[in-house]
Tab-separated table of C-alpha atoms in Angstrom:
chain	number	residue	atom	x	y	z
W	274	MET	CA	32.938	-15.981	-10.993
W	275	SER	CA	31.086	-12.857	-10.029
W	276	ILE	CA	31.199	-10.608	-7.002
W	277	TYR	CA	28.044	-8.957	-5.789
W	278	PHE	CA	28.619	-5.876	-3.664
W	279	ASP	CA	25.305	-4.123	-4.172
W	280	HIS	CA	23.274	-5.438	-1.249
W	281	ALA	CA	21.804	-2.024	-0.494
W	282	ALA	CA	20.103	-2.235	-3.887
W	283	THR	CA	18.809	-5.718	-3.163
W	284	ALA	CA	19.943	-8.790	-1.241
W	285	PHE	CA	19.348	-12.092	-2.989
W	286	LEU	CA	16.961	-14.773	-1.793
W	287	GLN	CA	18.919	-17.409	0.081
W	288	LYS	CA	19.019	-20.605	-1.954
W	289	GLN	CA	19.320	-22.901	1.041
W	290	LYS	CA	15.980	-21.723	2.352
W	291	ASN	CA	14.157	-21.857	-0.984
W	292	ILE	CA	11.718	-19.596	0.768
W	293	PHE	CA	9.758	-18.207	-2.098
W	294	TYR	CA	8.659	-21.467	-3.648
W	295	GLU	CA	8.511	-24.173	-1.025
W	296	ASP	CA	5.369	-23.059	0.757
W	297	VAL	CA	3.417	-21.881	-2.249
W	298	PRO	CA	1.212	-24.980	-2.738
W	299	ALA	CA	-0.093	-24.675	0.823
W	300	ILE	CA	-1.000	-21.014	0.500
W	301	GLN	CA	-2.535	-20.716	-2.933
W	302	GLY	CA	-5.914	-19.578	-1.650
W	303	ASN	CA	-7.035	-15.987	-1.468
W	304	PRO	CA	-6.693	-14.968	2.194
W	305	SER	CA	-10.107	-13.283	1.978
W	306	SER	CA	-11.859	-16.469	0.777
W	307	LYS	CA	-13.930	-18.163	3.424
W	308	HIS	CA	-13.220	-21.754	2.434
W	309	THR	CA	-10.423	-23.875	3.841
W	310	LEU	CA	-7.846	-22.745	1.282
W	311	GLY	CA	-8.633	-19.136	2.151
W	312	VAL	CA	-8.305	-19.882	5.858
W	313	ASN	CA	-4.951	-21.573	5.231
W	314	ALA	CA	-3.716	-18.513	3.346
W	315	ALA	CA	-5.036	-16.241	6.108
W	316	ILE	CA	-3.189	-18.327	8.701
W	317	ALA	CA	0.045	-17.987	6.717
W	318	LEU	CA	-0.532	-14.256	6.504
W	319	GLU	CA	-1.194	-13.831	10.216
W	320	ARG	CA	1.744	-16.039	11.167
W	321	SER	CA	3.990	-13.861	9.004
W	322	ARG	CA	2.540	-10.708	10.546
W	323	ARG	CA	3.371	-12.034	14.016
W	324	ILE	CA	6.963	-12.847	13.068
W	325	ILE	CA	7.483	-9.329	11.729
W	326	ALA	CA	5.721	-7.709	14.695
W	327	ASN	CA	7.836	-9.729	17.146
W	328	SER	CA	11.041	-8.689	15.402
W	329	LEU	CA	10.106	-5.044	16.036
W	330	ASN	CA	8.505	-5.547	19.463
W	331	ALA	CA	5.235	-4.307	17.987
W	332	LYS	CA	1.718	-5.712	18.015
W	333	PRO	CA	0.617	-7.780	14.994
W	334	SER	CA	-2.344	-5.413	14.610
W	335	GLU	CA	0.128	-2.571	14.028
W	336	ILE	CA	1.697	-4.219	10.941
W	337	PHE	CA	0.152	-3.607	7.494
W	338	PHE	CA	1.500	-5.268	4.381
W	339	THR	CA	2.348	-3.233	1.290
W	340	SER	CA	4.088	-3.717	-2.033
W	341	GLY	CA	7.397	-2.363	-0.712
W	342	GLY	CA	9.268	0.582	0.714
W	343	SER	CA	8.213	3.180	-1.840
W	344	GLU	CA	4.539	2.454	-1.311
W	345	GLY	CA	5.006	2.549	2.445
W	346	ASN	CA	6.774	5.899	2.374
W	347	ASN	CA	4.220	7.404	-0.012
W	348	TRP	CA	1.378	6.076	2.108
W	349	ILE	CA	2.659	7.562	5.353
W	350	LEU	CA	3.355	11.014	3.951
W	351	LYS	CA	0.154	11.297	1.942
W	352	GLY	CA	-2.075	9.350	4.331
W	353	ILE	CA	-1.177	11.456	7.353
W	354	THR	CA	-1.478	14.687	5.376
W	355	PHE	CA	-4.888	13.769	3.952
W	356	LYS	CA	-6.147	12.873	7.431
W	357	HIS	CA	-4.954	16.033	9.174
W	358	LEU	CA	-4.996	18.530	6.320
W	359	HIS	CA	-7.361	20.918	8.064
W	360	GLN	CA	-5.413	20.978	11.320
W	361	LYS	CA	-1.724	21.121	10.452
W	362	LYS	CA	0.133	21.708	7.187
W	363	HIS	CA	3.865	21.525	7.843
W	364	ILE	CA	6.152	18.562	7.193
W	365	ILE	CA	9.869	18.223	7.942
W	366	VAL	CA	12.156	15.751	6.160
W	367	SER	CA	15.906	15.475	5.820
W	368	PRO	CA	17.527	16.297	2.485
W	369	ILE	CA	19.107	12.834	2.295
W	370	GLU	CA	15.859	10.868	2.331
W	371	HIS	CA	15.069	8.319	-0.336
W	372	SER	CA	13.233	9.716	-3.344
W	373	SER	CA	10.058	7.949	-2.184
W	374	ILE	CA	9.997	10.459	0.684
W	375	LEU	CA	11.323	13.516	-1.123
W	376	GLU	CA	9.077	13.209	-4.167
W	377	PRO	CA	5.790	12.776	-2.243
W	378	ALA	CA	6.798	15.628	0.066
W	379	LEU	CA	7.369	17.905	-2.916
W	380	TRP	CA	4.125	16.686	-4.468
W	381	LEU	CA	2.213	17.576	-1.286
W	382	LYS	CA	3.823	20.999	-1.279
W	383	LYS	CA	2.936	21.645	-4.901
W	384	ASN	CA	-0.570	20.192	-4.927
W	385	LEU	CA	-1.886	20.725	-1.401
W	386	GLY	CA	0.097	23.739	-0.287
W	387	ILE	CA	1.929	21.872	2.461
W	388	ALA	CA	4.827	23.811	3.977
W	389	LEU	CA	7.973	21.721	3.648
W	390	SER	CA	11.198	22.128	5.639
W	391	PHE	CA	14.472	20.273	5.372
W	392	ALA	CA	16.273	19.334	8.572
W	393	PRO	CA	19.946	20.108	7.922
W	394	VAL	CA	22.533	17.334	8.007
W	395	ASP	CA	26.227	17.599	8.862
W	396	LYS	CA	29.133	16.341	6.745
W	397	PHE	CA	28.400	12.785	7.886
W	398	GLY	CA	24.701	13.019	7.060
W	399	LEU	CA	23.568	13.257	10.665
W	400	VAL	CA	20.495	15.243	11.661
W	401	ASN	CA	21.089	17.330	14.765
W	402	PRO	CA	18.060	17.157	17.118
W	403	LYS	CA	18.648	20.737	18.270
W	404	LYS	CA	18.544	22.001	14.688
W	405	LEU	CA	15.445	19.925	14.039
W	406	ARG	CA	13.763	21.455	17.084
W	407	ARG	CA	14.259	24.941	15.629
W	408	LEU	CA	12.258	23.989	12.545
W	409	ILE	CA	9.247	22.767	14.492
W	410	ASN	CA	6.292	25.096	14.833
W	411	LYS	CA	2.665	24.797	15.951
W	412	ASN	CA	1.677	23.880	12.395
W	413	THR	CA	4.090	20.926	12.178
W	414	LEU	CA	2.292	17.673	11.505
W	415	LEU	CA	5.008	15.159	10.698
W	416	VAL	CA	8.759	14.664	10.816
W	417	SER	CA	10.171	11.942	8.583
W	418	ILE	CA	13.821	10.960	9.026
W	419	MET	CA	15.233	7.724	7.674
W	420	HIS	CA	16.844	5.345	10.164
W	421	ALA	CA	19.875	4.567	7.996
W	422	ASN	CA	20.836	6.176	4.720
W	423	ASN	CA	20.861	3.986	1.628
W	424	GLU	CA	23.893	5.658	0.041
W	425	ILE	CA	26.298	6.556	2.832
W	426	GLY	CA	24.969	4.317	5.609
W	427	THR	CA	24.551	7.049	8.222
W	428	ILE	CA	22.535	5.819	11.196
W	429	GLN	CA	20.471	8.624	12.658
W	430	PRO	CA	19.917	9.190	16.400
W	431	ILE	CA	16.425	7.945	15.827
W	432	THR	CA	15.432	7.442	19.463
W	433	GLU	CA	16.373	11.012	20.294
W	434	LEU	CA	14.619	12.418	17.214
W	435	ALA	CA	11.474	10.411	17.955
W	436	ASP	CA	11.505	11.536	21.599
W	437	LEU	CA	11.748	15.140	20.506
W	438	CYS	CA	8.740	14.810	18.201
W	439	HIS	CA	6.772	12.912	20.826
W	440	GLU	CA	7.361	15.713	23.358
W	441	GLN	CA	6.095	18.236	20.807
W	442	ASN	CA	3.039	16.128	19.926
W	443	ILE	CA	4.215	15.679	16.331
W	444	PHE	CA	4.022	12.442	14.376
W	445	PHE	CA	7.379	10.817	13.682
W	446	HIS	CA	8.021	8.503	10.745
W	447	SER	CA	11.165	6.624	9.862
W	448	ASP	CA	12.080	4.785	6.686
W	449	ALA	CA	13.912	1.730	8.019
W	450	CYS	CA	14.247	-0.204	4.759
W	451	GLN	CA	18.038	-0.280	4.967
W	452	SER	CA	18.413	-0.819	8.707
W	453	TYR	CA	15.663	-3.317	9.485
W	454	SER	CA	17.173	-6.527	10.911
W	455	LYS	CA	20.689	-5.032	10.873
W	456	GLU	CA	20.000	-2.490	13.618
W	457	LYS	CA	17.881	-3.131	16.702
W	458	ILE	CA	14.447	-1.523	16.462
W	459	ASP	CA	12.270	-1.774	19.562
W	460	LEU	CA	8.967	-0.037	18.957
W	461	GLN	CA	7.887	-0.364	22.567
W	462	LYS	CA	10.881	1.717	23.598
W	463	MET	CA	11.244	3.986	20.569
W	464	LYS	CA	8.540	6.610	20.213
W	465	ILE	CA	8.195	6.105	16.474
W	466	ASP	CA	4.635	6.481	15.175
W	467	PHE	CA	5.184	5.086	11.684
W	468	LEU	CA	7.892	2.864	10.255
W	469	THR	CA	8.491	1.633	6.701
W	470	ILE	CA	10.185	-1.699	6.036
W	471	ASN	CA	10.573	-3.991	3.045
W	472	ALA	CA	11.647	-7.515	2.251
W	473	HIS	CA	14.232	-7.432	-0.476
W	474	LYS	CA	16.929	-5.609	1.468
W	475	LEU	CA	17.040	-8.497	3.933
W	476	TYR	CA	17.160	-11.471	1.567
W	477	GLY	CA	13.413	-11.562	0.929
W	478	PRO	CA	11.539	-11.154	-2.341
W	479	LYS	CA	11.051	-7.887	-4.197
W	480	GLY	CA	7.621	-6.272	-4.235
W	481	VAL	CA	6.765	-6.905	-0.593
W	482	GLY	CA	6.919	-4.586	2.385
W	483	ALA	CA	5.056	-3.422	5.431
W	484	VAL	CA	4.407	-0.373	7.504
W	485	PHE	CA	4.065	-0.106	11.247
W	486	LEU	CA	1.228	2.192	12.294
W	487	ARG	CA	1.213	2.747	16.025
W	488	GLU	CA	-2.078	1.888	17.689
W	489	GLY	CA	-4.185	5.014	18.072
W	490	THR	CA	-2.643	6.905	15.155
W	491	GLU	CA	-4.880	7.742	12.231
W	492	LEU	CA	-4.145	8.144	8.558
W	493	GLU	CA	-6.021	7.714	5.331
W	494	PRO	CA	-5.513	4.645	3.159
W	495	LEU	CA	-4.044	5.211	-0.287
W	496	ILE	CA	-5.611	2.176	-1.920
W	497	HIS	CA	-9.335	1.643	-1.495
W	498	GLY	CA	-11.224	-1.436	-2.600
W	499	GLY	CA	-11.646	-4.821	-1.010
W	500	GLY	CA	-11.022	-3.786	2.577
W	501	GLN	CA	-7.971	-5.963	3.133
W	502	GLU	CA	-5.513	-5.089	5.906
W	503	CYS	CA	-8.355	-3.781	8.117
W	504	ASN	CA	-9.488	-1.400	5.370
W	505	MET	CA	-6.126	0.333	5.460
W	506	ARG	CA	-4.583	-1.172	2.326
W	507	SER	CA	-6.961	-2.828	-0.072
W	508	GLY	CA	-5.861	-5.371	-2.639
W	509	THR	CA	-5.306	-9.090	-2.287
W	510	GLN	CA	-2.203	-9.648	-0.233
W	511	ASN	CA	0.867	-11.207	-1.844
W	512	VAL	CA	0.771	-14.231	0.445
W	513	PRO	CA	3.792	-16.148	-0.960
W	514	GLY	CA	5.799	-12.932	-0.901
W	515	ILE	CA	4.723	-12.114	2.633
W	516	VAL	CA	5.532	-15.634	3.875
W	517	ALA	CA	8.945	-15.315	2.243
W	518	PHE	CA	9.329	-11.876	3.829
W	519	ALA	CA	8.721	-13.296	7.307
W	520	GLN	CA	11.131	-16.152	6.673
W	521	ALA	CA	13.721	-13.674	5.454
W	522	VAL	CA	13.234	-11.660	8.643
W	523	ASP	CA	13.986	-14.771	10.685
W	524	PHE	CA	17.024	-15.466	8.522
W	525	SER	CA	18.331	-11.922	8.529
W	526	CYS	CA	17.808	-11.306	12.241
W	527	ALA	CA	19.875	-14.416	12.989
W	528	GLN	CA	22.933	-13.242	11.044
W	529	ASN	CA	26.215	-12.139	12.576
W	530	TYR	CA	26.458	-8.515	11.526
W	531	GLU	CA	29.614	-7.977	13.530
W	532	LYS	CA	31.368	-10.216	11.016
W	533	ILE	CA	30.125	-8.038	8.143
W	534	GLU	CA	31.122	-4.912	10.038
W	535	ASN	CA	34.656	-6.257	10.495
W	536	LEU	CA	34.842	-7.045	6.787
W	537	ARG	CA	33.578	-3.540	5.986
W	538	ASP	CA	36.249	-1.989	8.214
W	539	TYR	CA	38.943	-4.109	6.579
W	540	PHE	CA	37.630	-3.036	3.168
W	541	ILE	CA	37.650	0.670	4.083
W	542	THR	CA	41.107	0.554	5.697
W	543	THR	CA	42.605	-1.220	2.686
W	544	LEU	CA	40.941	1.113	0.177
W	545	LEU	CA	42.156	4.217	1.984
W	546	LYS	CA	45.652	2.774	2.256
W	547	GLU	CA	46.054	1.396	-1.251
W	548	ILE	CA	44.200	3.903	-3.432
W	549	PRO	CA	45.866	7.331	-3.406
W	550	GLY	CA	43.491	10.188	-2.618
W	551	CYS	CA	40.620	7.847	-1.778
W	552	LYS	CA	38.195	9.318	0.797
W	553	LEU	CA	35.345	7.793	2.729
W	554	ASN	CA	31.978	9.493	2.297
W	555	GLY	CA	29.810	9.446	5.404
W	556	PRO	CA	30.640	8.563	8.980
W	557	THR	CA	33.189	6.074	10.306
W	558	LYS	CA	30.996	5.282	13.305
W	559	LYS	CA	27.178	5.266	13.368
W	560	ARG	CA	27.306	3.654	9.957
W	561	LEU	CA	25.416	0.657	8.586
W	562	CYS	CA	27.475	-2.486	9.021
W	563	ASN	CA	27.567	-3.263	5.305
W	564	ASN	CA	27.976	0.188	3.745
W	565	ILE	CA	31.051	1.657	2.076
W	566	ASN	CA	30.905	4.829	0.007
W	567	ILE	CA	34.160	6.192	-1.345
W	568	CYS	CA	35.280	9.080	-3.448
W	569	ILE	CA	38.278	8.656	-5.744
W	570	PRO	CA	38.976	12.238	-6.859
W	571	ASN	CA	39.369	12.850	-10.580
W	572	CYS	CA	38.133	9.378	-11.329
W	573	LYS	CA	34.877	9.055	-13.253
W	574	ALA	CA	32.716	6.699	-11.165
W	575	SER	CA	30.502	5.703	-14.100
W	576	SER	CA	33.579	4.578	-16.017
W	577	VAL	CA	34.884	2.520	-13.075
W	578	PHE	CA	31.416	1.063	-12.612
W	579	ASP	CA	31.340	0.023	-16.254
W	580	LYS	CA	34.793	-1.593	-16.141
W	581	LEU	CA	33.966	-3.488	-12.960
W	582	ASN	CA	30.663	-4.572	-14.449
W	583	LYS	CA	32.531	-6.112	-17.394
W	584	MET	CA	34.653	-7.991	-14.870
W	585	ASN	CA	31.450	-9.311	-13.224
W	586	ILE	CA	31.941	-7.177	-10.142
W	587	PHE	CA	28.697	-5.462	-9.253
W	588	ILE	CA	28.604	-2.257	-7.275
W	589	SER	CA	26.726	1.037	-7.565
W	590	THR	CA	27.447	4.667	-8.248
W	591	GLY	CA	24.555	5.845	-6.092
W	592	SER	CA	21.322	4.442	-4.776
W	593	ALA	CA	19.787	1.801	-7.016
W	594	CYS	CA	16.888	4.114	-7.702
W	595	SER	CA	19.136	6.908	-8.896
W	596	ALA	CA	21.741	4.762	-10.627
W	597	TYR	CA	20.361	5.642	-14.049
W	598	LYS	CA	20.523	9.344	-13.429
W	599	THR	CA	23.617	11.148	-14.555
W	600	SER	CA	23.079	13.950	-12.071
W	601	PRO	CA	25.164	13.796	-8.902
W	602	SER	CA	23.708	12.108	-5.847
W	603	HIS	CA	21.511	14.433	-3.778
W	604	VAL	CA	22.813	12.694	-0.658
W	605	LEU	CA	26.467	13.368	-1.446
W	606	ARG	CA	25.687	16.948	-2.413
W	607	ALA	CA	23.754	17.430	0.848
W	608	ILE	CA	26.752	16.372	2.947
W	609	GLY	CA	28.919	18.897	1.138
W	610	LEU	CA	30.646	17.028	-1.674
W	611	SER	CA	31.330	19.014	-4.806
W	612	GLU	CA	29.619	17.936	-8.020
W	613	ALA	CA	32.929	16.538	-9.260
W	614	ASP	CA	33.527	14.504	-6.097
W	615	SER	CA	29.944	13.269	-6.147
W	616	LEU	CA	30.465	11.980	-9.673
W	617	SER	CA	33.671	10.288	-8.515
W	618	SER	CA	32.007	8.268	-5.771
W	619	LEU	CA	31.178	4.582	-5.574
W	620	ARG	CA	28.880	2.682	-3.253
W	621	ILE	CA	29.885	-0.809	-2.192
W	622	THR	CA	27.507	-2.754	0.033
W	623	LEU	CA	28.302	-6.134	1.544
W	624	GLY	CA	26.082	-9.080	2.367
W	625	VAL	CA	26.096	-12.159	4.538
W	626	GLU	CA	27.795	-14.162	1.794
W	627	SER	CA	30.591	-11.617	1.185
W	628	THR	CA	34.140	-12.831	1.853
W	629	ARG	CA	37.568	-11.362	2.465
W	630	LYS	CA	38.750	-13.022	-0.742
W	631	GLU	CA	36.090	-11.116	-2.692
W	632	VAL	CA	37.156	-7.892	-1.043
W	633	LYS	CA	40.773	-8.458	-2.071
W	634	THR	CA	39.728	-9.287	-5.635
W	635	MET	CA	37.567	-6.175	-5.819
W	636	ILE	CA	40.336	-3.883	-4.554
W	637	SER	CA	42.789	-5.344	-7.034
W	638	ALA	CA	40.236	-4.870	-9.856
W	639	LEU	CA	39.530	-1.335	-8.741
W	640	LYS	CA	43.235	-0.490	-8.900
W	641	GLN	CA	43.365	-1.858	-12.443
W	642	CYS	CA	40.351	0.247	-13.450
W	643	ILE	CA	41.892	3.403	-12.047
W	644	ALA	CA	45.268	2.675	-13.661
W	645	LYS	CA	43.571	2.195	-17.063
W	646	LYS	CA	41.893	5.605	-17.044
V	217	MET	CA	-19.033	-27.165	32.893
V	218	TYR	CA	-15.678	-27.021	31.184
V	219	SER	CA	-12.438	-25.616	32.446
V	220	ILE	CA	-11.319	-22.882	30.027
V	221	ASP	CA	-7.593	-22.750	29.275
V	222	GLU	CA	-7.528	-19.717	26.986
V	223	LYS	CA	-9.925	-17.057	25.747
V	224	ILE	CA	-9.921	-14.942	22.602
V	225	ASP	CA	-12.415	-12.263	21.587
V	226	LEU	CA	-12.859	-12.260	17.818
V	227	SER	CA	-15.963	-10.110	17.695
V	228	GLY	CA	-15.600	-7.563	14.909
V	229	VAL	CA	-13.012	-9.714	13.119
V	230	PRO	CA	-14.220	-10.694	9.619
V	231	CYS	CA	-14.045	-14.097	7.942
V	232	PRO	CA	-11.700	-15.809	7.334
V	233	LEU	CA	-9.350	-13.832	9.589
V	234	ASN	CA	-11.360	-14.913	12.645
V	235	SER	CA	-10.846	-18.597	11.757
V	236	ALA	CA	-7.142	-17.981	11.096
V	237	LYS	CA	-6.669	-16.251	14.441
V	238	ALA	CA	-8.599	-18.965	16.281
V	239	LEU	CA	-6.494	-21.697	14.652
V	240	LEU	CA	-3.256	-19.874	15.475
V	241	GLU	CA	-4.420	-19.566	19.093
V	242	LEU	CA	-5.194	-23.295	19.155
V	243	GLU	CA	-1.662	-24.020	17.935
V	244	LEU	CA	-0.413	-22.660	21.245
V	245	LEU	CA	-2.530	-25.063	23.304
V	246	GLU	CA	-1.878	-28.679	24.222
V	247	ASP	CA	-4.145	-31.396	22.828
V	248	GLY	CA	-7.315	-31.596	24.908
V	249	GLN	CA	-7.122	-28.028	26.206
V	250	ILE	CA	-10.117	-25.755	25.741
V	251	LEU	CA	-10.310	-22.395	23.985
V	252	GLU	CA	-13.202	-20.013	24.471
V	253	LEU	CA	-13.951	-17.912	21.408
V	254	THR	CA	-16.251	-14.956	21.001
V	255	ILE	CA	-17.406	-14.411	17.429
V	256	ASP	CA	-20.110	-12.439	15.667
V	257	GLU	CA	-23.416	-13.690	14.358
V	258	GLY	CA	-23.923	-14.040	10.607
V	259	GLU	CA	-21.015	-15.278	8.527
V	260	PRO	CA	-18.669	-15.869	11.464
V	261	ILE	CA	-20.992	-18.269	13.278
V	262	MET	CA	-21.615	-20.034	9.986
V	263	ASN	CA	-17.957	-20.320	8.967
V	264	VAL	CA	-15.725	-20.463	12.026
V	265	PRO	CA	-17.056	-23.671	13.660
V	266	SER	CA	-16.731	-25.616	10.420
V	267	SER	CA	-13.212	-24.287	9.790
V	268	LEU	CA	-12.184	-25.426	13.261
V	269	GLU	CA	-13.764	-28.845	12.781
V	270	ILE	CA	-12.075	-29.296	9.401
V	271	ALA	CA	-8.775	-28.545	11.109
V	272	GLY	CA	-9.455	-31.369	13.567
V	273	HIS	CA	-10.805	-29.567	16.629
V	274	LYS	CA	-14.038	-30.269	18.471
V	275	ILE	CA	-16.776	-27.747	19.151
V	276	LEU	CA	-17.990	-28.508	22.665
V	277	ASP	CA	-20.594	-25.805	23.039
V	278	THR	CA	-22.124	-22.827	21.256
V	279	ILE	CA	-23.917	-20.193	23.303
V	280	LYS	CA	-25.635	-17.089	21.954
V	281	ASN	CA	-24.822	-13.984	23.978
V	282	LYS	CA	-27.198	-11.062	24.477
V	283	ASN	CA	-25.111	-8.724	22.307
V	284	ASN	CA	-25.496	-10.810	19.133
V	285	THR	CA	-22.176	-12.522	19.542
V	286	TYR	CA	-21.562	-16.196	20.127
V	287	ARG	CA	-19.415	-17.965	22.674
V	288	LEU	CA	-17.768	-21.095	21.344
V	289	LEU	CA	-15.957	-23.661	23.423
V	290	VAL	CA	-13.410	-25.569	21.356
V	291	ARG	CA	-11.305	-28.519	22.422
V	292	LYS	CA	-7.961	-28.809	20.681
V	293	GLY	CA	-7.803	-32.013	18.667
V	294	ASN	CA	-10.626	-34.547	18.625
């Protein structure tokens, strides 16, 4: 028996849907081919685009498929900068963004002389709109703030932040890879110009994603070539992956996230009660329904991780992308944790298949690991 | 004269995306209803009618417009 509590890293394809394989024979054509098989693949592609657009209350023509969240984030930051380089040269991000935002932002600073500011976050990881406003100047081109944090689950006041940028005539981007389908996103109501989403956080396949580009906004493509995706993202589309993505969106949007939230709250309450000194990192409210991030002071997280791993209990010590780094999490450091506390923190993320029994087993195992140290 | 149930302008949309969009639009109609399509000359007028016929729809009329586009009337189903 194994317990998988690392859904923020990836959420598994749902076996009952068999989504990745079932439709493949019907969509083997290249969606740019003009024969019937190409048309069939193009239909599958457009149907998927409509499902994703509907889920966000966007237009299908505003959805562009990518290879995933990192490509989407890189594209937005670089594409918007390349397009407007001669007009504005200032970008604002939060310090708790995913590395696929932070690294391109630093790259743009180093290579193109972009001015880069970091919107401060409080001890829960929240960006304060008033503090963000103070950073904006007439040279500001783009603000990029993630919808929900991948490590501590903080849900930003995204509507308010987007409104602020809209009033100031500044582009607003949000990385919604963790929140998409779990939190309501209505792009008719929210004044978000660009949004990044991906498939594998919501029970779809890895290597597939999309970006929302609001009609009328302009940015440069990153990948040039065959002119796919209206010349905005060349390269033959991953049709089976995209079909599976759309099916996963349908699946994920239909789930009862209140049930997961209740399980999360039970998990947190029990951990805080039964593990002496245990502290919750991040907010108690305005938190992703499936996210738990705890600090067990004086306990080496990598050692606990290793012991749990041997017991077939799978969690994380940080984001999946930084799990191999021994340095403390930049997110935990940004919300004020000491280096020692950062290295004593664990991330546990639940999924639709998680059960109370698994939670109890995990807590019991965690106590054993701590006792053994 | 035919009574048009739905219209879609696919001028500027390349092949095979124009065929895909036309077929998805036809999915929303009842059998026997009529879709009016606008498509470009060149590849689109060569490819789209045959794609629609292969999918089981009937081309009722093809009219060349003054702006080098074509107006197609398509009946859903045969």
